[in-house]
Amino acid sequence: GAPAVSLTVTAGLAVPVISAVVNAASGSPGIAAGGLATIYGVNLSGAGVFVNGAAASLLYAGPTQINFYVPSTTALGPGTVALTLPSGLRASAAVTVATVQPGIFNGAVLHAGSTLSAASTPVSAGDWIEIYCTGLGPTQAAANGLAMSTVTPAVYFGATRVMPAFSGLAPGFPGLYQIDVQVPSGLNPGTLPLLIATCAAYSNAVSILVK
């Protein structure tokens, strides 16, 4: 006995959804000013990203993932990451913006000056390695033109703590930091966890091989 209702169905617009905003290297929730971050979700293709209202530079954008650079001037504390599609549809997520949030990229501990990964090619005492990471915080200009971290992080080879010779931004890559450190003596051969710590914040651990 209900009256008939007619309607017209047209192709709809996919609504973007943000499921997580994390450190691009470690996957830990939250973001760091001047670091690299990742948005996971659905229907993200073509979106622009804004952090506390300021446009962010995108490094990668796909339907389920966006990698972006967090502006170094972003205010610390509670914040918002929002994205807008060309259609005008929007999505947003609350985040915590930290001064530092160290994270090491997977497979990004390399023998110095090469593309050889320390995860597959063992290192020896005295070797130099390069650690590529993000979230190490503010930098300052050095005499050689490089941007060095204002706080130098410690590198842990297992339980052995070593201070690096250099920590700062990798030239030409905003948000990507590079740490140069020498492998200490006395390490047990085999697989060893490596992590970095700065301002009482610890990164994810990655595995390297020691001979």
PDB file of C-alpha atoms in Angstrom:
ATOM      1  CA  GLY A   1       0.000   0.000   0.000  1.00  0.00           C
ATOM      2  CA  ALA A   2       3.006   2.350   0.014  1.00  0.00           C
ATOM      3  CA  PRO A   3       3.152   4.902  -2.793  1.00  0.00           C
ATOM      4  CA  ALA A   4       5.660   4.335  -5.584  1.00  0.00           C
ATOM      5  CA  VAL A   5       8.753   6.489  -5.598  1.00  0.00           C
ATOM      6  CA  SER A   6      10.933   7.101  -8.632  1.00  0.00           C
ATOM      7  CA  LEU A   7      14.556   8.182  -8.584  1.00  0.00           C
ATOM      8  CA  THR A   8      17.503   8.548 -10.909  1.00  0.00           C
ATOM      9  CA  VAL A   9      20.857   6.940 -10.036  1.00  0.00           C
ATOM     10  CA  THR A  10      24.008   8.449 -11.541  1.00  0.00           C
ATOM     11  CA  ALA A  11      27.679   7.571 -11.129  1.00  0.00           C
ATOM     12  CA  GLY A  12      28.754   8.700  -7.680  1.00  0.00           C
ATOM     13  CA  LEU A  13      31.981  10.171  -6.385  1.00  0.00           C
ATOM     14  CA  ALA A  14      34.154   7.964  -4.173  1.00  0.00           C
ATOM     15  CA  VAL A  15      34.468   9.430  -0.695  1.00  0.00           C
ATOM     16  CA  PRO A  16      38.068   9.586   0.637  1.00  0.00           C
ATOM     17  CA  VAL A  17      38.725   7.954   3.994  1.00  0.00           C
ATOM     18  CA  ILE A  18      41.876   8.329   6.129  1.00  0.00           C
ATOM     19  CA  SER A  19      42.607   5.224   8.192  1.00  0.00           C
ATOM     20  CA  ALA A  20      46.030   6.245   9.592  1.00  0.00           C
ATOM     21  CA  VAL A  21      48.656   8.999   9.522  1.00  0.00           C
ATOM     22  CA  VAL A  22      52.104   7.677  10.469  1.00  0.00           C
ATOM     23  CA  ASN A  23      55.857   8.205  10.308  1.00  0.00           C
ATOM     24  CA  ALA A  24      56.856   7.232   6.759  1.00  0.00           C
ATOM     25  CA  ALA A  25      59.813   5.150   7.941  1.00  0.00           C
ATOM     26  CA  SER A  26      58.770   3.533  11.214  1.00  0.00           C
ATOM     27  CA  GLY A  27      55.008   3.396  10.751  1.00  0.00           C
ATOM     28  CA  SER A  28      54.478   4.879  14.226  1.00  0.00           C
ATOM     29  CA  PRO A  29      51.354   7.037  14.639  1.00  0.00           C
ATOM     30  CA  GLY A  30      51.893  10.799  14.468  1.00  0.00           C
ATOM     31  CA  ILE A  31      54.177  13.087  12.494  1.00  0.00           C
ATOM     32  CA  ALA A  32      57.264  15.232  13.078  1.00  0.00           C
ATOM     33  CA  ALA A  33      57.745  18.778  11.826  1.00  0.00           C
ATOM     34  CA  GLY A  34      60.216  18.675   8.933  1.00  0.00           C
ATOM     35  CA  GLY A  35      59.849  14.907   8.543  1.00  0.00           C
ATOM     36  CA  LEU A  36      58.246  12.506   6.092  1.00  0.00           C
ATOM     37  CA  ALA A  37      54.841  10.999   6.795  1.00  0.00           C
ATOM     38  CA  THR A  38      52.367   8.610   5.206  1.00  0.00           C
ATOM     39  CA  ILE A  39      48.586   8.655   4.952  1.00  0.00           C
ATOM     40  CA  TYR A  40      46.837   5.296   4.549  1.00  0.00           C
ATOM     41  CA  GLY A  41      43.228   5.087   3.450  1.00  0.00           C
ATOM     42  CA  VAL A  42      40.976   4.589   0.436  1.00  0.00           C
ATOM     43  CA  ASN A  43      39.976   6.752  -2.528  1.00  0.00           C
ATOM     44  CA  LEU A  44      42.991   9.035  -2.052  1.00  0.00           C
ATOM     45  CA  SER A  45      43.974   9.487  -5.715  1.00  0.00           C
ATOM     46  CA  GLY A  46      44.364  13.106  -6.782  1.00  0.00           C
ATOM     47  CA  ALA A  47      44.114  14.508  -3.272  1.00  0.00           C
ATOM     48  CA  GLY A  48      45.965  17.552  -1.992  1.00  0.00           C
ATOM     49  CA  VAL A  49      47.261  17.318   1.574  1.00  0.00           C
ATOM     50  CA  PHE A  50      47.137  20.060   4.194  1.00  0.00           C
ATOM     51  CA  VAL A  51      48.745  20.056   7.633  1.00  0.00           C
ATOM     52  CA  ASN A  52      47.050  22.506   9.981  1.00  0.00           C
ATOM     53  CA  GLY A  53      45.784  24.286   6.875  1.00  0.00           C
ATOM     54  CA  ALA A  54      49.188  24.575   5.144  1.00  0.00           C
ATOM     55  CA  ALA A  55      49.746  22.738   1.865  1.00  0.00           C
ATOM     56  CA  ALA A  56      52.192  19.830   2.088  1.00  0.00           C
ATOM     57  CA  SER A  57      54.513  18.615  -0.675  1.00  0.00           C
ATOM     58  CA  LEU A  58      53.653  15.132  -1.961  1.00  0.00           C
ATOM     59  CA  LEU A  59      56.317  12.526  -2.696  1.00  0.00           C
ATOM     60  CA  TYR A  60      53.930   9.769  -3.743  1.00  0.00           C
ATOM     61  CA  ALA A  61      50.178   9.624  -4.223  1.00  0.00           C
ATOM     62  CA  GLY A  62      48.080   6.550  -4.923  1.00  0.00           C
ATOM     63  CA  PRO A  63      44.553   5.346  -4.213  1.00  0.00           C
ATOM     64  CA  THR A  64      45.420   3.894  -0.786  1.00  0.00           C
ATOM     65  CA  GLN A  65      48.634   5.704   0.232  1.00  0.00           C
ATOM     66  CA  ILE A  66      50.122   9.201   0.139  1.00  0.00           C
ATOM     67  CA  ASN A  67      53.668  10.043   1.228  1.00  0.00           C
ATOM     68  CA  PHE A  68      54.259  13.693   2.059  1.00  0.00           C
ATOM     69  CA  TYR A  69      56.667  16.180   3.617  1.00  0.00           C
ATOM     70  CA  VAL A  70      55.530  17.844   6.830  1.00  0.00           C
ATOM     71  CA  PRO A  71      56.465  21.559   6.697  1.00  0.00           C
ATOM     72  CA  SER A  72      59.218  22.340   9.206  1.00  0.00           C
ATOM     73  CA  THR A  73      57.201  25.342  10.433  1.00  0.00           C
ATOM     74  CA  THR A  74      54.257  23.177  11.528  1.00  0.00           C
ATOM     75  CA  ALA A  75      53.107  24.010  15.064  1.00  0.00           C
ATOM     76  CA  LEU A  76      53.833  21.306  17.618  1.00  0.00           C
ATOM     77  CA  GLY A  77      51.148  19.484  19.563  1.00  0.00           C
ATOM     78  CA  PRO A  78      47.615  18.515  18.476  1.00  0.00           C
ATOM     79  CA  GLY A  79      47.032  19.094  14.778  1.00  0.00           C
ATOM     80  CA  THR A  80      44.995  18.085  11.764  1.00  0.00           C
ATOM     81  CA  VAL A  81      45.922  16.416   8.485  1.00  0.00           C
ATOM     82  CA  ALA A  82      43.290  17.029   5.807  1.00  0.00           C
ATOM     83  CA  LEU A  83      43.017  16.104   2.161  1.00  0.00           C
ATOM     84  CA  THR A  84      40.853  17.503  -0.605  1.00  0.00           C
ATOM     85  CA  LEU A  85      39.966  15.802  -3.876  1.00  0.00           C
ATOM     86  CA  PRO A  86      39.474  17.761  -7.113  1.00  0.00           C
ATOM     87  CA  SER A  87      35.751  16.997  -6.702  1.00  0.00           C
ATOM     88  CA  GLY A  88      35.733  18.996  -3.472  1.00  0.00           C
ATOM     89  CA  LEU A  89      35.272  15.976  -1.218  1.00  0.00           C
ATOM     90  CA  ARG A  90      37.363  16.153   1.936  1.00  0.00           C
ATOM     91  CA  ALA A  91      38.646  13.943   4.738  1.00  0.00           C
ATOM     92  CA  SER A  92      40.648  14.782   7.851  1.00  0.00           C
ATOM     93  CA  ALA A  93      42.350  13.116  10.802  1.00  0.00           C
ATOM     94  CA  ALA A  94      43.662  14.365  14.125  1.00  0.00           C
ATOM     95  CA  VAL A  95      47.424  13.947  14.641  1.00  0.00           C
ATOM     96  CA  THR A  96      50.099  14.808  17.163  1.00  0.00           C
ATOM     97  CA  VAL A  97      52.958  16.870  15.735  1.00  0.00           C
ATOM     98  CA  ALA A  98      56.250  16.128  17.511  1.00  0.00           C
ATOM     99  CA  THR A  99      59.618  17.879  17.454  1.00  0.00           C
ATOM    100  CA  VAL A 100      61.329  14.555  16.777  1.00  0.00           C
ATOM    101  CA  GLN A 101      60.004  11.142  15.805  1.00  0.00           C
ATOM    102  CA  PRO A 102      62.964   9.115  14.539  1.00  0.00           C
ATOM    103  CA  GLY A 103      62.303   6.366  12.037  1.00  0.00           C
ATOM    104  CA  ILE A 104      64.703   4.299   9.898  1.00  0.00           C
ATOM    105  CA  PHE A 105      63.585   3.303   6.415  1.00  0.00           C
ATOM    106  CA  ASN A 106      63.550  -0.416   5.709  1.00  0.00           C
ATOM    107  CA  GLY A 107      66.659  -1.512   3.832  1.00  0.00           C
ATOM    108  CA  ALA A 108      68.179   1.962   4.130  1.00  0.00           C
ATOM    109  CA  VAL A 109      71.309   1.167   6.151  1.00  0.00           C
ATOM    110  CA  LEU A 110      74.000   1.156   3.476  1.00  0.00           C
ATOM    111  CA  HIS A 111      77.730   0.662   3.208  1.00  0.00           C
ATOM    112  CA  ALA A 112      79.057   4.212   2.888  1.00  0.00           C
ATOM    113  CA  GLY A 113      79.310   5.480  -0.675  1.00  0.00           C
ATOM    114  CA  SER A 114      77.479   2.491  -2.142  1.00  0.00           C
ATOM    115  CA  THR A 115      74.058   0.973  -2.641  1.00  0.00           C
ATOM    116  CA  LEU A 116      74.971  -2.189  -0.712  1.00  0.00           C
ATOM    117  CA  SER A 117      72.534  -2.829   2.109  1.00  0.00           C
ATOM    118  CA  ALA A 118      73.958  -3.786   5.489  1.00  0.00           C
ATOM    119  CA  ALA A 119      70.921  -6.037   5.854  1.00  0.00           C
ATOM    120  CA  SER A 120      72.272  -8.385   3.170  1.00  0.00           C
ATOM    121  CA  THR A 121      75.994  -7.533   2.912  1.00  0.00           C
ATOM    122  CA  PRO A 122      77.753  -7.869   6.299  1.00  0.00           C
ATOM    123  CA  VAL A 123      79.688  -4.992   7.843  1.00  0.00           C
ATOM    124  CA  SER A 124      82.938  -5.227   9.772  1.00  0.00           C
ATOM    125  CA  ALA A 125      84.440  -3.223  12.618  1.00  0.00           C
ATOM    126  CA  GLY A 126      85.810   0.042  11.232  1.00  0.00           C
ATOM    127  CA  ASP A 127      83.439   0.156   8.248  1.00  0.00           C
ATOM    128  CA  TRP A 128      81.406   3.310   7.679  1.00  0.00           C
ATOM    129  CA  ILE A 129      77.688   3.047   7.102  1.00  0.00           C
ATOM    130  CA  GLU A 130      74.965   5.497   6.092  1.00  0.00           C
ATOM    131  CA  ILE A 131      71.573   5.369   7.814  1.00  0.00           C
ATOM    132  CA  TYR A 132      68.681   6.978   5.942  1.00  0.00           C
ATOM    133  CA  CYS A 133      65.866   8.027   8.214  1.00  0.00           C
ATOM    134  CA  THR A 134      63.391  10.780   9.035  1.00  0.00           C
ATOM    135  CA  GLY A 135      62.030  12.708  11.991  1.00  0.00           C
ATOM    136  CA  LEU A 136      65.317  13.926  13.508  1.00  0.00           C
ATOM    137  CA  GLY A 137      63.996  17.429  14.118  1.00  0.00           C
ATOM    138  CA  PRO A 138      65.379  20.926  13.485  1.00  0.00           C
ATOM    139  CA  THR A 139      68.584  21.531  11.560  1.00  0.00           C
ATOM    140  CA  GLN A 140      71.178  24.286  11.328  1.00  0.00           C
ATOM    141  CA  ALA A 141      73.477  25.325   8.505  1.00  0.00           C
ATOM    142  CA  ALA A 142      77.032  24.006   8.685  1.00  0.00           C
ATOM    143  CA  ALA A 143      80.188  25.529   7.225  1.00  0.00           C
ATOM    144  CA  ASN A 144      80.210  22.940   4.420  1.00  0.00           C
ATOM    145  CA  GLY A 145      76.736  23.992   3.303  1.00  0.00           C
ATOM    146  CA  LEU A 146      74.989  20.953   4.743  1.00  0.00           C
ATOM    147  CA  ALA A 147      72.015  21.130   7.107  1.00  0.00           C
ATOM    148  CA  MET A 148      73.007  19.368  10.334  1.00  0.00           C
ATOM    149  CA  SER A 149      70.672  18.166  13.068  1.00  0.00           C
ATOM    150  CA  THR A 150      70.671  20.561  16.017  1.00  0.00           C
ATOM    151  CA  VAL A 151      70.642  17.489  18.282  1.00  0.00           C
ATOM    152  CA  THR A 152      72.975  14.646  17.312  1.00  0.00           C
ATOM    153  CA  PRO A 153      71.288  11.262  17.731  1.00  0.00           C
ATOM    154  CA  ALA A 154      72.953   8.194  19.208  1.00  0.00           C
ATOM    155  CA  VAL A 155      73.196   5.002  17.169  1.00  0.00           C
ATOM    156  CA  TYR A 156      72.788   1.663  18.932  1.00  0.00           C
ATOM    157  CA  PHE A 157      74.402  -1.446  17.484  1.00  0.00           C
ATOM    158  CA  GLY A 158      72.559  -3.851  19.727  1.00  0.00           C
ATOM    159  CA  ALA A 159      73.450  -2.532  23.176  1.00  0.00           C
ATOM    160  CA  THR A 160      76.572  -0.679  21.970  1.00  0.00           C
ATOM    161  CA  ARG A 161      76.042   3.083  21.777  1.00  0.00           C
ATOM    162  CA  VAL A 162      77.999   5.092  19.177  1.00  0.00           C
ATOM    163  CA  MET A 163      77.898   8.796  18.324  1.00  0.00           C
ATOM    164  CA  PRO A 164      77.912   9.452  14.555  1.00  0.00           C
ATOM    165  CA  ALA A 165      80.282  11.695  12.640  1.00  0.00           C
ATOM    166  CA  PHE A 166      77.391  13.362  10.802  1.00  0.00           C
ATOM    167  CA  SER A 167      73.643  13.707  11.194  1.00  0.00           C
ATOM    168  CA  GLY A 168      71.621  15.988   8.943  1.00  0.00           C
ATOM    169  CA  LEU A 169      69.482  16.304   5.859  1.00  0.00           C
ATOM    170  CA  ALA A 170      70.475  14.312   2.802  1.00  0.00           C
ATOM    171  CA  PRO A 171      71.301  16.950   0.146  1.00  0.00           C
ATOM    172  CA  GLY A 172      68.375  17.632  -2.166  1.00  0.00           C
ATOM    173  CA  PHE A 173      65.834  15.533  -0.262  1.00  0.00           C
ATOM    174  CA  PRO A 174      63.622  17.505   2.155  1.00  0.00           C
ATOM    175  CA  GLY A 175      62.620  15.447   5.160  1.00  0.00           C
ATOM    176  CA  LEU A 176      65.174  12.691   4.484  1.00  0.00           C
ATOM    177  CA  TYR A 177      67.998  12.568   7.027  1.00  0.00           C
ATOM    178  CA  GLN A 178      71.361  10.849   6.729  1.00  0.00           C
ATOM    179  CA  ILE A 179      73.540   9.569   9.569  1.00  0.00           C
ATOM    180  CA  ASP A 180      77.186   8.619   8.956  1.00  0.00           C
ATOM    181  CA  VAL A 181      78.617   6.336  11.632  1.00  0.00           C
ATOM    182  CA  GLN A 182      81.519   3.925  12.001  1.00  0.00           C
ATOM    183  CA  VAL A 183      80.872   0.320  12.984  1.00  0.00           C
ATOM    184  CA  PRO A 184      82.431  -0.283  16.430  1.00  0.00           C
ATOM    185  CA  SER A 185      84.623  -3.217  17.364  1.00  0.00           C
ATOM    186  CA  GLY A 186      83.540  -6.012  19.685  1.00  0.00           C
ATOM    187  CA  LEU A 187      80.187  -6.767  18.060  1.00  0.00           C
ATOM    188  CA  ASN A 188      79.053 -10.377  17.907  1.00  0.00           C
ATOM    189  CA  PRO A 189      78.892 -11.725  14.346  1.00  0.00           C
ATOM    190  CA  GLY A 190      75.487 -12.437  12.869  1.00  0.00           C
ATOM    191  CA  THR A 191      72.247 -10.479  12.760  1.00  0.00           C
ATOM    192  CA  LEU A 192      72.178  -7.402  14.968  1.00  0.00           C
ATOM    193  CA  PRO A 193      69.410  -4.839  15.649  1.00  0.00           C
ATOM    194  CA  LEU A 194      70.275  -1.223  14.912  1.00  0.00           C
ATOM    195  CA  LEU A 195      68.279   1.796  16.049  1.00  0.00           C
ATOM    196  CA  ILE A 196      68.730   5.517  16.704  1.00  0.00           C
ATOM    197  CA  ALA A 197      67.706   7.667  19.649  1.00  0.00           C
ATOM    198  CA  THR A 198      67.347  11.415  19.984  1.00  0.00           C
ATOM    199  CA  CYS A 199      65.764  13.590  22.664  1.00  0.00           C
ATOM    200  CA  ALA A 200      64.615  10.452  24.543  1.00  0.00           C
ATOM    201  CA  ALA A 201      62.737   9.214  21.454  1.00  0.00           C
ATOM    202  CA  TYR A 202      63.703   5.889  19.882  1.00  0.00           C
ATOM    203  CA  SER A 203      63.330   4.727  16.299  1.00  0.00           C
ATOM    204  CA  ASN A 204      62.191   1.386  15.028  1.00  0.00           C
ATOM    205  CA  ALA A 205      64.897  -1.300  15.006  1.00  0.00           C
ATOM    206  CA  VAL A 206      66.246  -2.641  11.706  1.00  0.00           C
ATOM    207  CA  SER A 207      68.493  -5.658  11.269  1.00  0.00           C
ATOM    208  CA  ILE A 208      72.036  -5.560   9.900  1.00  0.00           C
ATOM    209  CA  LEU A 209      74.605  -8.307   9.342  1.00  0.00           C
ATOM    210  CA  VAL A 210      77.949  -8.255  11.151  1.00  0.00           C
ATOM    211  CA  LYS A 211      80.946 -10.418  10.331  1.00  0.00           C
TER     212      LYS A 211
END
